Amino acid sequence: MTGNKYMKRALELARQAFDNDEVPIGAVVVDNTTGEIISEAYNLSQHSLCATAHAEMLAINEACQKLAANRLRGMDLYVTLEPCTMCAGAISFSRIENLYFGAYDEKGGAVENGVKFYEASTCHHKPNIFGGIMEKECSEILKKFFKKKRT
Amino acid sequence: MTGNKYMKRALELARQAFDNDEVPIGAVVVDNTTGEIISEAYNLSQHSLCATAHAEMLAINEACQKLAANRLRGMDLYVTLEPCTMCAGAISFSRIENLYFGAYDEKGGAVENGVKFYEASTCHHKPNIFGGIMEKECSEILKKFFKKKRT
C-alpha cells in the first residue's frame, strides 16, 4: 500500500517525540494530488507547555499557514493514533479529505471510540476514514513510552 | 451575578470580531482566585487563515503561554457561544475549572448539544458548566452577523 510511506514518516516523527520525552504520536499532512508532504509534527504538549499541542493540531495549523488557507481541501492527514475529540473537530473544520490513522485509542479516541464525532449531527464535514494502518508499530511505541513513564 | 462582568468582556470581544468581519464569538480566561483576566480572544478563523483559530483555542493557548503551564488549574473560561467539539476537548485537556458560556449552539455545540463530550467515557476532566449566561445578547450578535452575510 503506497500510503504506508506517509504513515512510516508519521511513525518516524513519533520516534523523535519518544526520544524527546514527549508522547510518541506523529502526524503528516499530504497533498493527495502531488503527494507532497505539506507539514509534519509530533506531539509537543509537554515541552511547549501548551495543552492543545497535539501532533494533528500542529500539523494542521502549519499546513493552513503554509497554504494561506483555512480549508485544506485535497489534503490528507496521516497520524499514528486515532484522533481525540479536539483533533477530530479540527480535522473536520479544516476539511481534510482522507484521514489515515494507526493505533486505535479506546481511552481517548473520538473516531471509532468515544463520541464518534464523525457520526454526529453536529459534524459538518466527515473525512474518509482509514484506521488501523501499521497499527502494531504505532501502538507499540506508545506502550513502550507509558511503560517507561511508570518505572 | 458578579461573573457577568467577564461575560460582558467576552461579548465586547465578540463585538470587535463583528466589526472585523469575523464570526462574533469572544472568550476570556480568568484566574478564579485573583479575578485577573489572563487572556482574551475572539474568533480569527477567517483572517488568520487558520481552521482552528476559535476564540476558546486562542484564549487557552495564550493562557498556557503566559502561565508557562499546560494545565490551567484554577482558571475559568467565559465564552459567548457553547463550545464546539474541538474546543470542548481543549477545555478538558487544559483542565479549565469552570466553563461559563452564553448562547446554546444546536448546530455545532458539544456541551449540551451534539456529542455532549463531557458526558463521554473518553472525557477525563469535566469542568463545572454554566450555560445560558447573557444568552440573548450573545445569540443576537451571531444572528445579526449571519443575517448580514446572507444579504
XYZ file of C-alpha atoms in Angstrom:
302
model
C 0.000 0.000 0.000
C 1.633 3.217 -1.184
C 0.055 5.327 1.558
C 2.198 3.488 4.066
C 5.177 5.663 3.210
C 3.435 8.585 4.877
C 2.445 6.538 7.897
C 6.084 5.445 8.093
C 7.073 9.110 8.166
C 4.475 9.793 10.886
C 5.952 6.909 12.846
C 9.457 8.360 12.474
C 8.100 11.596 13.935
C 6.564 9.616 16.797
C 10.023 8.115 17.432
C 11.507 11.621 17.546
C 8.843 12.540 20.112
C 9.794 9.462 22.139
C 13.456 10.462 22.093
C 12.440 13.929 23.309
C 10.321 12.523 26.145
C 7.063 13.549 24.513
C 4.047 11.289 23.996
C 5.090 9.474 20.783
C 2.467 10.498 18.261
C 3.356 11.824 14.810
C 1.263 13.425 12.073
C 1.783 14.364 8.439
C -0.380 16.443 6.080
C -0.056 15.379 2.435
C -1.343 16.952 -0.772
C -3.179 13.999 -2.309
C -2.719 15.263 -5.868
C 1.025 15.848 -5.853
C 1.994 13.525 -2.991
C 3.952 16.365 -1.414
C 4.259 16.497 2.372
C 2.935 19.937 3.340
C 3.557 19.773 7.069
C 4.563 17.353 9.784
C 4.681 17.419 13.550
C 4.853 15.385 16.694
C 3.111 15.888 19.998
C 4.579 18.806 21.945
C 2.129 19.174 24.808
C 4.841 18.630 27.419
C 7.672 20.778 26.122
C 5.704 23.573 24.550
C 3.595 23.873 27.708
C 0.529 24.069 25.568
C -2.420 21.836 26.317
C -3.541 21.781 22.709
C -0.193 20.951 21.057
C -1.218 17.566 19.713
C 0.562 16.353 16.581
C -2.577 16.742 14.437
C -3.268 20.322 15.611
C 0.320 21.392 14.939
C 0.401 19.775 11.501
C -2.986 21.258 10.518
C -2.073 24.737 11.760
C 1.230 24.637 9.890
C -0.455 23.450 6.694
C -3.017 26.292 6.950
C -0.184 28.790 7.364
C 1.901 27.372 4.514
C -1.032 27.273 2.122
C -2.560 30.528 3.451
C -5.882 28.718 3.637
C -8.290 27.814 6.385
C -9.602 24.885 4.387
C -7.267 22.046 3.493
C -9.220 20.620 0.597
C -7.373 17.891 -1.289
C -5.196 17.235 1.738
C -4.863 14.005 3.699
C -3.779 13.543 7.298
C -1.723 10.599 8.500
C -1.471 10.205 12.264
C -0.151 7.334 14.339
C -3.032 7.344 16.842
C -6.792 7.671 16.473
C -7.534 11.394 16.919
C -9.074 12.657 20.153
C -12.221 14.799 20.333
C -10.304 18.069 19.914
C -8.311 16.852 16.911
C -11.289 15.115 15.302
C -13.023 18.511 15.404
C -10.008 20.293 13.919
C -9.765 17.716 11.104
C -13.412 18.327 10.276
C -13.117 22.141 10.372
C -10.068 22.098 8.143
C -11.827 19.887 5.581
C -9.143 17.208 5.473
C -10.224 14.802 2.737
C -8.816 11.483 3.936
C -7.865 10.561 7.482
C -5.435 7.680 7.919
C -4.637 6.643 11.468
C -2.539 3.920 13.071
C -3.466 2.630 16.523
C -6.989 2.721 17.923
C -7.472 4.649 21.167
C -10.199 3.245 23.392
C -9.433 5.686 26.200
C -9.359 8.933 24.275
C -10.251 8.367 20.622
C -13.192 10.139 19.015
C -13.414 8.443 15.625
C -14.170 4.773 16.245
C -14.324 5.211 20.013
C -15.838 7.652 22.493
C -18.058 10.308 20.964
C -17.517 9.027 17.381
C -17.687 12.625 16.259
C -17.949 11.965 12.538
C -21.263 10.204 13.069
C -22.758 13.158 14.991
C -25.319 15.579 13.532
C -23.046 18.450 14.645
C -20.246 17.231 12.346
C -20.460 19.153 9.095
C -17.541 17.581 7.231
C -16.613 13.929 7.549
C -13.314 12.788 6.049
C -12.909 9.352 4.539
C -11.519 7.238 7.355
C -8.868 4.536 7.206
C -7.940 3.179 10.643
C -5.502 0.545 11.837
C -2.701 1.336 9.369
C 0.594 -0.021 10.731
C -1.397 -0.401 13.921
C 1.098 -2.658 15.678
C 4.111 -0.370 15.299
C 2.082 2.754 16.122
C 0.685 1.120 19.235
C 3.934 -0.456 20.460
C 5.850 2.805 20.687
C 3.071 4.273 22.861
C 3.054 1.222 25.136
C 6.837 1.452 25.443
C 6.589 5.161 26.345
C 3.992 4.721 29.075
C 5.824 1.677 30.469
C 8.972 3.791 30.728
C 6.980 6.591 32.423
C 5.644 4.198 35.070
C 9.053 2.829 36.041
C -24.191 37.983 39.327
C -20.532 39.033 39.547
C -19.385 36.603 36.884
C -21.317 38.600 34.321
C -18.544 41.162 34.126
C -16.376 38.576 32.392
C -19.165 37.539 30.049
C -19.648 41.220 29.286
C -15.979 41.405 28.367
C -16.319 38.290 26.182
C -19.272 39.963 24.485
C -17.212 43.115 23.862
C -14.635 40.895 22.173
C -17.401 39.318 20.081
C -18.402 42.841 19.014
C -14.806 43.535 17.984
C -14.912 40.336 15.915
C -18.157 41.516 14.294
C -16.573 44.853 13.391
C -13.665 42.964 11.830
C -15.962 40.716 9.802
C -15.150 37.643 11.877
C -17.706 35.284 13.410
C -18.622 37.229 16.591
C -17.533 34.929 19.392
C -15.384 36.119 22.301
C -13.600 34.249 25.094
C -11.826 35.206 28.301
C -9.682 33.112 30.673
C -9.880 34.294 34.293
C -7.906 33.281 37.379
C -10.730 32.396 39.751
C -8.670 33.188 42.859
C -7.497 36.684 41.956
C -10.187 37.575 39.405
C -7.465 38.609 36.965
C -8.093 38.225 33.237
C -5.198 36.086 31.970
C -6.040 36.057 28.291
C -8.780 37.047 25.901
C -9.502 36.469 22.246
C -12.088 36.495 19.539
C -12.591 34.143 16.648
C -9.948 34.613 13.943
C -10.617 31.699 11.639
C -11.258 33.955 8.639
C -8.435 36.472 8.922
C -5.739 34.284 10.376
C -6.462 31.645 7.723
C -6.304 29.016 10.403
C -9.125 26.488 10.681
C -8.580 26.058 14.416
C -8.489 29.739 15.437
C -11.639 29.684 17.535
C -11.849 32.199 20.388
C -11.530 29.474 23.045
C -8.460 27.873 21.429
C -6.683 31.219 21.120
C -7.503 32.225 24.708
C -6.420 28.832 26.100
C -3.181 28.799 24.107
C -2.325 32.326 25.218
C -3.080 31.499 28.870
C -0.829 28.409 28.663
C 1.966 30.571 27.244
C 1.548 33.360 29.785
C 1.482 30.977 32.723
C 4.079 28.627 31.198
C 1.760 25.750 32.048
C -0.074 23.126 30.057
C -2.689 22.802 32.781
C -4.865 25.806 33.630
C -5.945 24.719 37.088
C -7.890 27.378 38.995
C -8.807 29.074 35.727
C -12.266 29.710 34.345
C -13.292 30.194 30.738
C -16.043 32.573 29.653
C -17.190 32.234 26.064
C -20.178 33.736 24.288
C -21.168 30.508 22.483
C -21.397 26.894 23.566
C -18.029 25.339 22.650
C -17.750 23.027 19.651
C -16.231 19.545 19.763
C -12.687 20.801 19.192
C -12.893 23.484 21.862
C -14.713 21.258 24.359
C -11.758 18.879 24.036
C -9.216 21.677 24.504
C -11.064 22.927 27.612
C -10.892 19.441 29.080
C -7.196 18.930 28.245
C -6.253 22.265 29.755
C -8.125 21.473 32.979
C -10.261 24.634 32.970
C -12.182 24.549 36.265
C -15.405 26.362 35.397
C -16.877 26.849 31.946
C -19.354 29.687 31.518
C -20.971 30.048 28.130
C -23.603 32.330 26.624
C -25.717 31.106 23.719
C -26.503 27.457 23.103
C -25.424 26.021 19.751
C -27.689 23.299 18.435
C -25.819 23.053 15.145
C -22.266 22.805 16.417
C -22.186 22.690 20.216
C -20.609 19.767 22.067
C -21.558 20.501 25.673
C -25.361 20.411 25.887
C -25.763 19.528 22.206
C -24.193 17.138 19.706
C -21.679 14.723 21.188
C -22.057 16.114 24.742
C -18.378 15.428 25.233
C -18.259 15.959 28.997
C -20.618 13.032 29.486
C -18.431 10.657 27.432
C -16.218 7.963 28.943
C -13.314 9.362 26.904
C -13.537 12.712 28.739
C -11.015 12.690 31.565
C -11.653 16.141 33.025
C -15.082 17.716 33.152
C -15.336 21.404 34.085
C -18.267 22.750 36.064
C -20.657 24.029 33.419
C -22.800 27.152 33.497
C -24.677 27.726 30.223
C -27.081 30.403 29.012
C -25.336 33.382 30.652
C -26.390 36.591 28.890
C -27.759 34.185 26.298
C -29.912 36.733 24.481
C -27.110 39.239 23.814
C -24.614 36.503 22.900
C -27.091 34.941 20.497
C -28.302 38.181 18.905
C -24.904 39.314 17.704
C -24.409 35.968 15.958
C -27.830 36.177 14.299
C -27.054 39.717 13.167
C -23.721 38.569 11.690
C -25.147 35.689 9.695
C -28.078 37.807 8.512
C -25.575 40.380 7.219
C -23.587 37.609 5.490
C -26.658 36.342 3.675
C -27.593 39.742 2.272
